[in-house]
Structures are given as C-alpha cells and as structure tokens.
Coordinates of C-alpha atoms and ligand atoms in Angstrom, one line a residue:
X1 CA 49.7 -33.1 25.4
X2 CA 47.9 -30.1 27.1
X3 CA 49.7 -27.9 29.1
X4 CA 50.2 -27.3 33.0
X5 CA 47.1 -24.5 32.9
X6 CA 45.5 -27.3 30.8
X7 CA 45.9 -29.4 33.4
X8 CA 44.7 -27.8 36.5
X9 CA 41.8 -26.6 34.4
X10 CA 40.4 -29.8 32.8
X11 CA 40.8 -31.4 36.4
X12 CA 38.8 -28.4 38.3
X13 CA 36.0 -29.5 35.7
X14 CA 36.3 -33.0 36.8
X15 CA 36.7 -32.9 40.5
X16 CA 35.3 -29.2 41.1
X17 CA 37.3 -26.0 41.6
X18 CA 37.2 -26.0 45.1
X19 CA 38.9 -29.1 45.4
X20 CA 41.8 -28.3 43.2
X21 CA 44.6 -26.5 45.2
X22 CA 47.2 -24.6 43.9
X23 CA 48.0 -21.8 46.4
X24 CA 47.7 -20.8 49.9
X25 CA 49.4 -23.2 52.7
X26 CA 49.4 -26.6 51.3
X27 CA 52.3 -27.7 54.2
X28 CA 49.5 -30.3 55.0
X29 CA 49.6 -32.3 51.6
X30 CA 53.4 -31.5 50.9
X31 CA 55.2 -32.0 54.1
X32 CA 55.6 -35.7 55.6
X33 CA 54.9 -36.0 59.1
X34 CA 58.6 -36.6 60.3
X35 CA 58.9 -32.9 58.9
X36 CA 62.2 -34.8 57.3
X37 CA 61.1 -33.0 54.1
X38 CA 59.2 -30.1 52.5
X39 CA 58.2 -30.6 48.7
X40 CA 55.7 -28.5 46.0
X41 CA 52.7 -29.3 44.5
X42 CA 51.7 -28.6 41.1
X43 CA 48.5 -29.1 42.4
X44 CA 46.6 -31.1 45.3
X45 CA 43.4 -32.9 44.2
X46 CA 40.9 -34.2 46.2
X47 CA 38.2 -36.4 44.0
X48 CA 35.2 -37.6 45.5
X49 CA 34.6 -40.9 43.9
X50 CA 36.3 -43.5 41.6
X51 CA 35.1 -42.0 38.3
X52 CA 36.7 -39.0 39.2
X53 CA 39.7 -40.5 40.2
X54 CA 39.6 -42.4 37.3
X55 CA 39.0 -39.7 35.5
X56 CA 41.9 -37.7 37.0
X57 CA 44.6 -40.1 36.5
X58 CA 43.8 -40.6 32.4
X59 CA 44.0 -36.7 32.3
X60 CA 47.6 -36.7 34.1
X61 CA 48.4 -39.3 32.3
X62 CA 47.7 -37.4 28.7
X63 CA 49.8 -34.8 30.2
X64 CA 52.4 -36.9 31.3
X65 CA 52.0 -35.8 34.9
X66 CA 53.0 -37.7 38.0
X67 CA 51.0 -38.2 41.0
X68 CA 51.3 -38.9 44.1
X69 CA 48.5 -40.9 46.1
X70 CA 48.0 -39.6 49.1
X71 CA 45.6 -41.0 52.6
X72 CA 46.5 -39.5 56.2
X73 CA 49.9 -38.5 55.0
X74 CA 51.2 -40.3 58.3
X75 CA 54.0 -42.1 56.5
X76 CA 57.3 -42.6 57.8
X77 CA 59.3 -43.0 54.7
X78 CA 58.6 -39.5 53.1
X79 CA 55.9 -41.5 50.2
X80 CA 53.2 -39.6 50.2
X81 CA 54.4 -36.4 48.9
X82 CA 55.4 -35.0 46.4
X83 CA 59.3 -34.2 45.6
X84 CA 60.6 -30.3 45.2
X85 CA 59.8 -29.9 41.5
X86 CA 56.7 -28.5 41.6
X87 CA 55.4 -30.8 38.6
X88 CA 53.9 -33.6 40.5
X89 CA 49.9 -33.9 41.1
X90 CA 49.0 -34.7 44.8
X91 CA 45.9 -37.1 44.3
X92 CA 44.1 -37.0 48.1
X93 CA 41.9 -39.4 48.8
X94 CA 40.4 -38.3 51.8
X95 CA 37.3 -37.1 50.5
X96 CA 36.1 -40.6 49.6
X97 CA 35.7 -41.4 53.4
X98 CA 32.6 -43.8 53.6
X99 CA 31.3 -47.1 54.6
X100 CA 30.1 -48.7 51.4
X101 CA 28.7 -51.7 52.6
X102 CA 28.7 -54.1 56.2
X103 CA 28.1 -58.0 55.2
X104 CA 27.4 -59.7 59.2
X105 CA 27.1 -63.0 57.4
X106 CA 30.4 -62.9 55.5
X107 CA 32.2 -60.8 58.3
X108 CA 32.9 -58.1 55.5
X109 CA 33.3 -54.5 55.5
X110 CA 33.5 -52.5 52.2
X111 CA 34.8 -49.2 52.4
X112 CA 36.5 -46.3 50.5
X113 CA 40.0 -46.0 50.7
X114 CA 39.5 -42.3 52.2
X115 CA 38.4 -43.8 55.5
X116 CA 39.8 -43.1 58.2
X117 CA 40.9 -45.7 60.1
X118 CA 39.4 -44.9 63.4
X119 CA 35.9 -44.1 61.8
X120 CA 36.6 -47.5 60.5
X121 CA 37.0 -49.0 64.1
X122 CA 34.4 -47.4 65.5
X123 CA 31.7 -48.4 62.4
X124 CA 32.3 -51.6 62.9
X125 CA 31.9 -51.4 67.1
X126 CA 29.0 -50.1 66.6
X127 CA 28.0 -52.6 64.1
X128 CA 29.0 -55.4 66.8
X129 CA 32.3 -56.7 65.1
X130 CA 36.0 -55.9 65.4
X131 CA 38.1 -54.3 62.8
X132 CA 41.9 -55.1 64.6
X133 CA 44.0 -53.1 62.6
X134 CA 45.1 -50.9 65.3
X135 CA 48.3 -47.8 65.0
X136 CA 49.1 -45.0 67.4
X137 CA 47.7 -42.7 63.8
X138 CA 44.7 -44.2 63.4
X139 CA 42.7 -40.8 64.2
X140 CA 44.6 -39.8 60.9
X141 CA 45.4 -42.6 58.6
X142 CA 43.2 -44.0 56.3
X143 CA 42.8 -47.9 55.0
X144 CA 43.9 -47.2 51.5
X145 CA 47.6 -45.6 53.2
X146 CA 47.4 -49.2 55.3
X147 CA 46.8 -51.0 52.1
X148 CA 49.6 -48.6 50.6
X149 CA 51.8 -49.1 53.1
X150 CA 50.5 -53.2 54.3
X151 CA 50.9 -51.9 57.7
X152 CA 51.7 -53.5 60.8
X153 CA 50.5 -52.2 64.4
X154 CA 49.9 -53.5 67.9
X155 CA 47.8 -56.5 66.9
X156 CA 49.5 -58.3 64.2
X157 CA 50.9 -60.9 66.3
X158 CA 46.8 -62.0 66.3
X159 CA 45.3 -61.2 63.2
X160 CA 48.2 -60.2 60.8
X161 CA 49.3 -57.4 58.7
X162 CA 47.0 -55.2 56.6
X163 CA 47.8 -57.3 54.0
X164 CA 46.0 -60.5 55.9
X165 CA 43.0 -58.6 56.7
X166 CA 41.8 -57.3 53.3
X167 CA 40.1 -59.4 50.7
X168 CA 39.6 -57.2 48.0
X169 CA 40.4 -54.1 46.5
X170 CA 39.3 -51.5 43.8
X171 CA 41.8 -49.9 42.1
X172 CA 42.5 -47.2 39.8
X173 CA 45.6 -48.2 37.3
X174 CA 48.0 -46.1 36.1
X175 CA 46.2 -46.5 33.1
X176 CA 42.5 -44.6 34.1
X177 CA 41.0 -48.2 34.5
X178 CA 39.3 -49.0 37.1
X179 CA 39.6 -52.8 38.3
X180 CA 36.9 -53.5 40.4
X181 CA 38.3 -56.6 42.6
X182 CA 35.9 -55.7 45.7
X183 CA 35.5 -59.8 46.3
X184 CA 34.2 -60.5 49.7
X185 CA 35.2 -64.7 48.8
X186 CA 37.8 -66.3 51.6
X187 CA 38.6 -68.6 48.2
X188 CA 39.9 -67.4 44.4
X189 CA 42.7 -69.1 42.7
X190 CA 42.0 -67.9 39.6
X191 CA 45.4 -66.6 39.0
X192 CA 48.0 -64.2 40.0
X193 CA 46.7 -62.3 43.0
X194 CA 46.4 -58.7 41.9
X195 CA 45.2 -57.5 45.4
X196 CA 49.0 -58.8 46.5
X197 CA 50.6 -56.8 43.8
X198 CA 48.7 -53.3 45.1
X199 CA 49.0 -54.0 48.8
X200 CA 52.3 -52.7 50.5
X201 CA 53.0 -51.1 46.9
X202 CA 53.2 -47.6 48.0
X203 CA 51.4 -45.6 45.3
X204 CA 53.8 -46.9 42.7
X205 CA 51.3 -49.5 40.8
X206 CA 47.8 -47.9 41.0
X207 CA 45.3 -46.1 43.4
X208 CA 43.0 -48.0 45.8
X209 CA 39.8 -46.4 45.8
X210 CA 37.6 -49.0 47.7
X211 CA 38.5 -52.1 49.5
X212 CA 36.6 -55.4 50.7
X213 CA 38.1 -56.1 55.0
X214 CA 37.6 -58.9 57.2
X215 CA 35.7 -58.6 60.3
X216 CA 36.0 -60.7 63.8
X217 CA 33.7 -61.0 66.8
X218 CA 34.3 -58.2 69.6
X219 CA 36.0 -60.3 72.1
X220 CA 33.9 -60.5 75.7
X221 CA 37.1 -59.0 77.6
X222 CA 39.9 -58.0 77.1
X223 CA 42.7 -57.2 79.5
X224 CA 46.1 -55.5 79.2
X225 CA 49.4 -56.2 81.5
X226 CA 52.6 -53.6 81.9
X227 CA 55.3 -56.0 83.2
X228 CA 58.9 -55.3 83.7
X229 CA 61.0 -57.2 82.6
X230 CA 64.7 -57.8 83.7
X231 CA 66.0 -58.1 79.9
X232 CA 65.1 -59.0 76.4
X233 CA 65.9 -62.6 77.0
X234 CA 63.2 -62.2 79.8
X235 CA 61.1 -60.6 77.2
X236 CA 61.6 -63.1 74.6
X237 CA 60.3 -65.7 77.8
X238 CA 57.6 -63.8 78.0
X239 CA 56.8 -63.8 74.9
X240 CA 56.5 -67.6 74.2
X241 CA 54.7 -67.9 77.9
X242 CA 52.2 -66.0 77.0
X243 CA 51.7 -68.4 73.3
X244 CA 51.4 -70.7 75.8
X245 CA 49.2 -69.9 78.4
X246 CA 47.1 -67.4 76.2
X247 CA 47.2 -68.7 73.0
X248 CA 44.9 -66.9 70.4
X249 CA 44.0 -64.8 73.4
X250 CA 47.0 -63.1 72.8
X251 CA 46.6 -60.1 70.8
X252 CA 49.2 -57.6 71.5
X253 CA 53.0 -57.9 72.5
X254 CA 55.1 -54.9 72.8
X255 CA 58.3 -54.0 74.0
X256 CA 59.3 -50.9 75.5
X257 CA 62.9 -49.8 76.8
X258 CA 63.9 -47.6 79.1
X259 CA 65.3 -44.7 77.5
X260 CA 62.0 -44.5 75.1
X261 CA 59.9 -44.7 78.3
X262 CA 61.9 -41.8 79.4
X263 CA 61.2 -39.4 76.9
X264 CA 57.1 -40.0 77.6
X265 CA 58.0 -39.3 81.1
X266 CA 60.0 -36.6 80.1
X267 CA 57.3 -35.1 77.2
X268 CA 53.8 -36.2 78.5
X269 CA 54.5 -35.7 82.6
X270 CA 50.6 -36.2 83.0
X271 CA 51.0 -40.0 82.0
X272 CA 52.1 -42.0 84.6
X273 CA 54.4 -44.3 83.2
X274 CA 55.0 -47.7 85.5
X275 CA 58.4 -49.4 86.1
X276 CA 60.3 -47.7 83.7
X277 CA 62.3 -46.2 86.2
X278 CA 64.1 -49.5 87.8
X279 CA 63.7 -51.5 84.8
X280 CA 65.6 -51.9 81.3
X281 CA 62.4 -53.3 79.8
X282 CA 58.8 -53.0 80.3
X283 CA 56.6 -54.8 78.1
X284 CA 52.6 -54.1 77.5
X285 CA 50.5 -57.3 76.8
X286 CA 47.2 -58.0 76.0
X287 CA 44.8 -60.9 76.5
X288 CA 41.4 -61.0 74.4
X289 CA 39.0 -63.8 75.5
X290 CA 35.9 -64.7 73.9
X291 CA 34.4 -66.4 77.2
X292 CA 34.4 -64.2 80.0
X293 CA 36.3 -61.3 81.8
X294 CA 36.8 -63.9 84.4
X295 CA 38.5 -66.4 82.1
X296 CA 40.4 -63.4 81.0
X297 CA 41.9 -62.9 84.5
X298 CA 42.4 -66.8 85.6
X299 CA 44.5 -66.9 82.3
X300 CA 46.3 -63.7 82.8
X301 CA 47.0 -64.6 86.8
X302 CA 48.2 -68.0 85.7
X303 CA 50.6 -66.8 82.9
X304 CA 51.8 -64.1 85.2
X305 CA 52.7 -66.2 88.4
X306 CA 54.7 -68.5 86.0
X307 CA 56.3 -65.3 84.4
X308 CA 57.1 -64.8 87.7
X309 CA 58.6 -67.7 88.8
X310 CA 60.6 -68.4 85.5
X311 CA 62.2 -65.4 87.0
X312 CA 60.9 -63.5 83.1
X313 CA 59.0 -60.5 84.9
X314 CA 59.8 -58.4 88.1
X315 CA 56.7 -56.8 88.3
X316 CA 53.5 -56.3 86.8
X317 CA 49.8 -54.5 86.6
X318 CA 47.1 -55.8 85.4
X319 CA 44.3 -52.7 84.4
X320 CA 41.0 -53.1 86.5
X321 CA 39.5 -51.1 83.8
X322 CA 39.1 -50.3 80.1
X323 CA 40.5 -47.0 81.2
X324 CA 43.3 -48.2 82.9
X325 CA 43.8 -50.3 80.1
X326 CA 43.5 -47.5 77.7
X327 CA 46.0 -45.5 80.1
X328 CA 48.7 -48.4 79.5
X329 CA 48.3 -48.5 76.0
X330 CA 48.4 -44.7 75.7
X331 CA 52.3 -44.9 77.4
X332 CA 53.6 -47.6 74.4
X333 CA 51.6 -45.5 71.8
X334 CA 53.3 -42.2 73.3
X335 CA 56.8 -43.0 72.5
X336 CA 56.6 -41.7 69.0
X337 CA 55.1 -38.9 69.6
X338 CA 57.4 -38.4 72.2
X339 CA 60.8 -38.9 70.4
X340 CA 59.6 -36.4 67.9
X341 CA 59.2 -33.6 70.7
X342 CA 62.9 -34.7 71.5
X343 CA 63.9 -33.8 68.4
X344 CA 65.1 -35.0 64.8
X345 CA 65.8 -38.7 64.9
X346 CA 67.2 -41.9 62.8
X347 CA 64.4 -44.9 62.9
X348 CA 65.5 -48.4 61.4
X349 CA 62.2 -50.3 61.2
X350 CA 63.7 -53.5 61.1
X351 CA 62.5 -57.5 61.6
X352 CA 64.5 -60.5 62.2
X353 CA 63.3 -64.3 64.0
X354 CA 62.0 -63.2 67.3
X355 CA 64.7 -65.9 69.2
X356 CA 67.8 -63.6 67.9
X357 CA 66.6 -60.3 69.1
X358 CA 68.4 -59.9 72.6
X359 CA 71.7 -61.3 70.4
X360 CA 70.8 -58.3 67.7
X361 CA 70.2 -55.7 70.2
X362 CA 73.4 -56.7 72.1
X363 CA 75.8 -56.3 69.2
X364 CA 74.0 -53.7 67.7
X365 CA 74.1 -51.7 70.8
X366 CA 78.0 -52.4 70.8
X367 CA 79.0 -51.4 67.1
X368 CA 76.5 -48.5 67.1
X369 CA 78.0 -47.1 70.4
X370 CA 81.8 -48.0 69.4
X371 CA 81.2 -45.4 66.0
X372 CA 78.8 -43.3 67.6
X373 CA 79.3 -42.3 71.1
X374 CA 76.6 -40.6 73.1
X375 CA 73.6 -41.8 70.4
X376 CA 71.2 -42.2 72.1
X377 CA 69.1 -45.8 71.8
X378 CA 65.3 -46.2 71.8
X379 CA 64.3 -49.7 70.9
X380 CA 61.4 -50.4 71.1
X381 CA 58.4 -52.1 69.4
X382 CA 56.3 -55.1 67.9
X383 CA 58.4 -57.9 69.7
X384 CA 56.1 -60.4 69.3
X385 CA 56.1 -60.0 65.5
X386 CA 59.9 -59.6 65.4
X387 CA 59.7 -56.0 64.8
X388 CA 61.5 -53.4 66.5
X389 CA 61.9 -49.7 65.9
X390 CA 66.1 -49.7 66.8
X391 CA 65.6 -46.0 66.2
X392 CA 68.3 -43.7 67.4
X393 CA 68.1 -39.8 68.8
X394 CA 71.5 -37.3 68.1
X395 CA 73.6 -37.1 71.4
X396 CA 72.3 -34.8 74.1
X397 CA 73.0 -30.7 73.4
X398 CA 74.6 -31.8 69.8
X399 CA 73.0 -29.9 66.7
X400 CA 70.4 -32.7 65.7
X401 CA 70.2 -31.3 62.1
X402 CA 74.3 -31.8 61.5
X403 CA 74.0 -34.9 63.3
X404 CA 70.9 -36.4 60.9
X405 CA 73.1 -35.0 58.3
X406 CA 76.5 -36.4 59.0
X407 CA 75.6 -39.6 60.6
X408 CA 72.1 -41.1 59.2
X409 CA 73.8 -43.1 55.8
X410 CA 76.9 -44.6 58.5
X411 CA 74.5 -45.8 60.7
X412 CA 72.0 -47.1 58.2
X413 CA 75.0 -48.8 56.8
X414 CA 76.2 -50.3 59.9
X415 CA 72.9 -51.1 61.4
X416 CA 71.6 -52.8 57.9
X417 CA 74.2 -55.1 58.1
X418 CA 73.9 -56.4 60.7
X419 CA 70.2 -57.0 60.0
X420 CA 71.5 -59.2 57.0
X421 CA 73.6 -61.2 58.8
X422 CA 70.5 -62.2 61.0
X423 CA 68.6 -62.3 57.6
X424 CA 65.8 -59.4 58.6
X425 CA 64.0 -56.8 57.1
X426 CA 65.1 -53.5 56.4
X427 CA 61.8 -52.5 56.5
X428 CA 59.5 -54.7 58.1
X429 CA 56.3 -52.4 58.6
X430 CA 56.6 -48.9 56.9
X431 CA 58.0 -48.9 53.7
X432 CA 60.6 -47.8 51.8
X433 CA 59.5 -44.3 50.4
X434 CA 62.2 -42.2 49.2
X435 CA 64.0 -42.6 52.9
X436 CA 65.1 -46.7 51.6
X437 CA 65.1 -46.4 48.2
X438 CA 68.8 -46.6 48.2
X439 CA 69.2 -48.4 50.8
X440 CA 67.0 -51.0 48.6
X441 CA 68.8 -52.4 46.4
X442 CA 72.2 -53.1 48.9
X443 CA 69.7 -55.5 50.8
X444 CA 67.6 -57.3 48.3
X445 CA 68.1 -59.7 45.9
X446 CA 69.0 -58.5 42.4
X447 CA 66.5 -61.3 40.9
X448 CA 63.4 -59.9 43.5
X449 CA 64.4 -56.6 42.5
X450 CA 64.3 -57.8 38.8
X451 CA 61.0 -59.0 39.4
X452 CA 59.5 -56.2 41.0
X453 CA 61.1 -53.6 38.5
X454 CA 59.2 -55.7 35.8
X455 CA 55.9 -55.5 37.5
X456 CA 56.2 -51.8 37.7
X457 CA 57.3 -51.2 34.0
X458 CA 54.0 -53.7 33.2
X459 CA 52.0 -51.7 34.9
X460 CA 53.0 -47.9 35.2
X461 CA 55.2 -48.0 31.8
X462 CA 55.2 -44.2 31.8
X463 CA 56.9 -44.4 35.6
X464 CA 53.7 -41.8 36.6
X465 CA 52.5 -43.7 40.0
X466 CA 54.7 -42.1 42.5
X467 CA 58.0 -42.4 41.5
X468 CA 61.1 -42.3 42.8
X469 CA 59.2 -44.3 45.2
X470 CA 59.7 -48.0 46.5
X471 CA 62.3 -48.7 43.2
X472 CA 63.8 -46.1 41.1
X473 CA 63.2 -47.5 37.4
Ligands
FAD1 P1 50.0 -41.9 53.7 O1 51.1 -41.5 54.6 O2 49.2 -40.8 53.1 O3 50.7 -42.7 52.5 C1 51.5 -43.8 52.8 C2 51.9 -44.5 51.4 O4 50.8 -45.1 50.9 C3 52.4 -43.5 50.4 O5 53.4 -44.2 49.6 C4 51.2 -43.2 49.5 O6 51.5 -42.9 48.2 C5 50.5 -44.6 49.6 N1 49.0 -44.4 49.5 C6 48.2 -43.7 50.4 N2 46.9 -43.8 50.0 C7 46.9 -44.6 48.9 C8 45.9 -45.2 48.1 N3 44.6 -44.9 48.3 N4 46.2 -46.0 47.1 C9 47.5 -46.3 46.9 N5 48.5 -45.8 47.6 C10 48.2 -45.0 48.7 N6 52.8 -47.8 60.6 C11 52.8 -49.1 60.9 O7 52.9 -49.9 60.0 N7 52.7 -49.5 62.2 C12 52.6 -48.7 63.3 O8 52.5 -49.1 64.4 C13 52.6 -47.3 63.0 N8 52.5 -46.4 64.0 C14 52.5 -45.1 63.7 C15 52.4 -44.2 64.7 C16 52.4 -42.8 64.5 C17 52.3 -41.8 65.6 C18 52.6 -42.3 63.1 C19 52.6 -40.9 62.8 C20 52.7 -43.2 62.1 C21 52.7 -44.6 62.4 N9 52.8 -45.5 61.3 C22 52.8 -46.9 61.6 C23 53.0 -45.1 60.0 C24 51.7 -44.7 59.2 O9 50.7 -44.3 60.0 C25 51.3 -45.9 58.3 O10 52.2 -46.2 57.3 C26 49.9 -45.8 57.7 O11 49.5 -47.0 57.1 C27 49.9 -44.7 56.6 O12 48.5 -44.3 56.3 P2 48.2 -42.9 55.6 O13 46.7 -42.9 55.2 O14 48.6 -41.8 56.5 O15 49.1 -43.0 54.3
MLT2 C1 55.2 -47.5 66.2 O1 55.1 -48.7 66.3 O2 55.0 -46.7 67.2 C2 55.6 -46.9 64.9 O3 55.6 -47.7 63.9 C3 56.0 -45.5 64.8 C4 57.5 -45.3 64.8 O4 58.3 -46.1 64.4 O5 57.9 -44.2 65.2
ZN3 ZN1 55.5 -49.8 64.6

C-alpha cells in the first residue's frame, strides 16, 4: 500500500501534473453548490479519458483511497464532494467533455460523461434532433451527474427521467474495470440491467465515463402558457386538461406559488413576472407539436378556453415568441436561484400521486405552520410529474443559520411523514447525498435497503465509491 505522496505522485504520472490539484483555492471541487458544506481534498483529479480513469481508480484503490466522482458539482444533496478529512480523492470528470459519436438512423448520441449538458443540447440542435433533458443548471451539469443523480427537470412529464433517456453506459468499477455497455439497442434482456444499477446510484457503485442517449425529432413549434390559477385543485384541472387536449404535445407542466414568485420579483426586478401578484398559483405549460405552429395555437386556444370555462385558470399568456417563451421559462427556472439570494433554506424534494397534492400541501401547510410559525413556504415544482420542491425559507429577520440548525431534522421529520402516509418519495429527483442518508432508512423498506446494501458490498467491497453516500454500509 503506497503512501499519500505515493499517491498524488503515481496519479500525476497517469493523468499529468497539471491536472492533479492539491493546493491553491479548490472551493470549486470541495464546496456543494447550496454552500451547505465546505470539505478537503486530498487531491482533485481531472483524467482525460477512460484509461486514465481507469487507471486512477486501480491506483486509489491499492492505496485504499476514496473517491469521490464528480460532474458540474450542481448537486443538491451535498454528493459530490468530498467530506472534511482531507483523505478523499476528488475524481472530476469534466475534462472528458466530447461528442463521441451521432447515430441519425438509431436516434443515438454517444458522449463522455464530462459533457456538459447544454453543449449536449445544442450538439444535437445543430445536428437536427432534440436531446429533452432539460434543468435550470444545464450551463453547468454534465450527463454523467444526470446519470449519477437519474435526474428529473422540466420535461419529464414527456420523455421521462434521465434514467428513460439513456441506453447505455460505460463505466469504470470500483474495481479499475472498465465495462463498456455503450449499446445503442432499444432491446437486451440478456440479464440483470447493469445500466439500472449505475443510473441514479450517486457515485457509490462505479464511474460513468461515456454513455449511449436517445434522440427525438425537434418539434415544428413549440409554445409556452403562464396561467394563473385560482388553487392547486385548479392546477391539478389543468393538469389533466391539458393530457387531454394536448396529449404528447404536452411537454412541460410546472407549478409555481406565490411566495416563490415573489422572491424572483424581489431578486431579479428586471424579469417581469405575470400574475403572481393576485394569484396563489401560476403555472407555466408547454405545448410541442410536430405539425405546425398553427396546430400549436388551435390546441393551446382550445385547451385554454376550456381551462377557462371549467373555472381552472383566471388568466393566461400565451408567448408570441421563442423569446417570450424563453422569458416565461426564465421566471419558473429563477426561483432557485432566487431563494438562494434569500438566504439559507430547508428543500424537501418530495413525490406523491399527482390527485393528492392540494390534500398534501393543505395539511402540510397546517402542521408545518402549527410547529413553525413564520416559515416561510415555497412550493413549487414538477406538478405534472408529482413532484414538488415543499422547500421552506427561516422566518423573516431570524438568524437563518440558527434556524437551519435548530429546525431542519423537526421539519424533515414532520414533513417526511406525512409524505409516507400519502406513500411518496422522500426524494423524488435529487438524491440522497449525505443530506438523506439518515433520513433513509426511516422511510424505506428494510428488505430494499437490504438489497441495495448487498449490491454495494458486491460491487464496491472496499466501500471506496463515495461513501457515506446514498447508504452508509
Ligand atoms: P454533481 O453535482 O457533480 O454530482 C451529483 C452526484 O452524481 C454525486 O453523487 C456525484 O458523485 C455523482 N456523479 C457525478 N458525475 C458522475 C459520474 N461521471 N459517474 C458517477 N457518478 C457521478 N436536479 C433535477 O433533478 N431536476 C432539476 O430540475 C434540477 N434543477 C436544478 C436547478 C439548479 C439551479 C441547480 C443548481 C441544480 C438543479 N438540479 C436539478 C440538481 C443538479 O443540477 C442535478 O442533480 C444534476 O444532475 C447534477 O449534475 P452534476 O454534473 O452537477 O453532478
Ligand atoms: C428545480 O426544479 O428548480 C430544482 O430541482 C431546484 C431546487 O429544488 O432548488
Ligand atoms: Zn426540480
């Protein structure tokens, strides 16, 4: 077992001194993105292919080293770096950012897991297809953090989760192996699916180093809606209206209330937000249509004049332009960006069946605001998937630190059981990270957890992929 100076040393041969660093500011690659914690590095490595990140996992591995995998570092469950002990191997992937291949026929991509996901977008725009995976960080992600992570976004209730739009992966195991799955095939059933096991795994099981995505046409129009809508029942009308009247057109669905909409009023004055001051709920929609941007509009109209007269919306634009459209987007994708100007804050990224939300948010609201008076609400979120960040800012000129402190595991607590009373998700689109990995185990099944616990120990036996992580074993 070589030592620490060992270490750094052997890996500066394999991925090059400059890309092995030890000193200077490294708040980049050791500090999540909710600035909820600040760890140390023994060292942050950036390989620039597989081999070499093959290569540097069987030399931490020798020394018995941990490492943490690491993409955009736009997590929200403190994953992706490393904790305060100064022995753990950051293992960046951003250098390995390219297209690798663009299959038209197969509607396939193939790509490194460095990527970016906006340079991912904008290949395949270019390239005449869609790539739908779409987040408010997608100028900073990268695919193999979406693959980490399986995450959700503003189009799932469309074209799925990560998860559904990747068909293969290469991976580096917590071995050194690499297991080159990069399968473009729609059918495999020869076996367990490894790609499942890796996806939404969180750096625990492996690295992904390339991955195999699906591709759609770019839809001929596409139109987006702001409507207000006079509560979440109204929203949840909406919601199934536009099923209706839309169907697959429908590719985005999300909720926004008030108070959220506030704080982007508040933080970003130069956005003009619509609505949000005399309604509880606004909700941004989108209708993608592979005929015409007048088919677009004839179904819009239609689903809105019934909205209307069901009474489900009070108002509503429709953009006349992509940058209108873009505008409208910009005001949903705002909000977190604009609760973290308003300070620290507790979010519970939670899912339950779409039909009970207005009955979770009303008793929610009601416990929460019984224990807690003065917390301060913003719901908001993926409605039409069933998800919604119930996330929750300290009172108003109380010391938001003390607050986080004192009242984050109560509220957890109170607001996770509700969730299991309406049978959600504790997480339902960013993970568990070292945030839930307490939380974990009060909400799932001892037998999953058995299972999952055996897949790690299978797979990582040494516990080196990110631990602490996802389960603690
Ligand atoms: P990182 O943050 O670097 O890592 C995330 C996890 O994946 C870590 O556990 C890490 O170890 C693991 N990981 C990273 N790369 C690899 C790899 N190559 N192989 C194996 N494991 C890896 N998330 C949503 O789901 N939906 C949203 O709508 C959404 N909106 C967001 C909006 C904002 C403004 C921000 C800041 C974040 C948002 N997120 C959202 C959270 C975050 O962007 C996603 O979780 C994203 O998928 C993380 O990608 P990343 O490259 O930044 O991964
Ligand atoms: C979002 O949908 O905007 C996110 O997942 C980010 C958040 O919860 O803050
Ligand atoms: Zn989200």
């Amino acid at each position: 077992m070589s030592t620490n100076s060992e270490l750094i040393e052997l890996l500066r041969q394999i991925v090059g001194a400059a890309h092995v660093l030890t000193e200077g500011d490294l708040t980049a690659w050791v500090q999540d993105w909710r600035r909820r914690e600040t760890g140390k590095a023994l060292a942050v490595v950036r390989p620039g292919s597989t081999l070499e990140v093959a290569a540097v996992v069987k030399a931490c591995v020798a020394a018995r080293v941990s490492m943490v995998p690491q993409g955009g570092n736009t997590g929200m469950v403190v994953g992706s770096t490393p904790d305060a002990s100064g022995t753990q191997v950051v293992l960046s992937l951003t250098r390995m950012n390219k297209v690798r291949t663009l299959d038209a026929g197969n509607l396939t991509i193939t790509v490194d897991a460095g990527c970016v996901l906006q340079n991912l977008q904008e290949a395949c725009e270019q390239a005449g297809f869609l790539f739908p995976l779409s987040l408010a960080s997608e100028g900073s992600c990268t695919i193999g953090g979406n693959l980490g992570t399986n995450a959700g976004g503003t189009q799932v209730v469309r074209y799925g989760n990560t998860r559904e739009l990747c068909l293969g992966l290469e991976v580096v195991n917590a071995q050194g192996e690499i297991w080159d799955g990069l399968t473009g095939l729609r059918k495999d059933n020869t076996g367990y699916d490894l790609r499942h096991l890796f996806i939404g795994s969180e750096g625990t099981l492996g690295v992904i180093t390339g991955a195999t995505m699906k591709l759609y046409p770019l839809p001929k129009s596409q139109l987006t809606a702001f409507a207000a809508v006079p509560s979440l029942e109204s929203a949840v009308q909406l919601l199934g209206l536009a099923h209706e009247y839309l169907g697959s057109g429908l590719t985005g669905f999300e909720l926004m209330g008030q108070f959220p909409l506030s704080l982007v009023a508040k933080h970003f004055p130069q956005q003009r937000v619509p609505f949000w001051q005399e309604s509880p709920w606004c909700v941004v929609l989108e209708n993608s249509d592979n005929e015409s941007e007048e088919h677009a509009r004839a179904c819009f109209e239609r689903l809105l004049e019934a909205a209307m007269e069901a009474g489900c919306v009070s108002d509503a634009v429709v953009a006349e332009s992509m940058a209108q459209a873009h505008a409208l987007w910009h005001i949903r994708e705002s909000i977190p960006l604009a609760q973290a100007e308003e300070g620290l804050n507790i979010k519970h990224d939670i899912s339950i069946n779409v039909s009970r939300i207005p009955e979770f948010v009303e008793e929610t609201n009601a416990l929460l605001l019984a224990r807690f008076p003065g917390a301060r609400l913003v719901v908001y979120g993926h409605l039409g998937d069933g998800n919604l960040h119930y996330n929750v800012q300290a009172p108003e000129n109380e010391d938001q630190a003390l607050f986080l402190n004192e009242q984050e595991a109560p509220m957890n607590a109170l607001v996770y059981e509700v969730v299991d009373r309406y049978r959600g998700s504790i997480s339902a689109e960013h993970g568990v990270g070292s945030l839930k990995v307490d939380s974990l185990p009060k909400h799932k099944s001892p037998v999953a957890l058995g299972m999952m616990r055996a897949i790690k120990q299978g797979l990582d036996p040494h516990n080196l992929m990110n631990p602490g992580r996802v389960l603690k074993v």
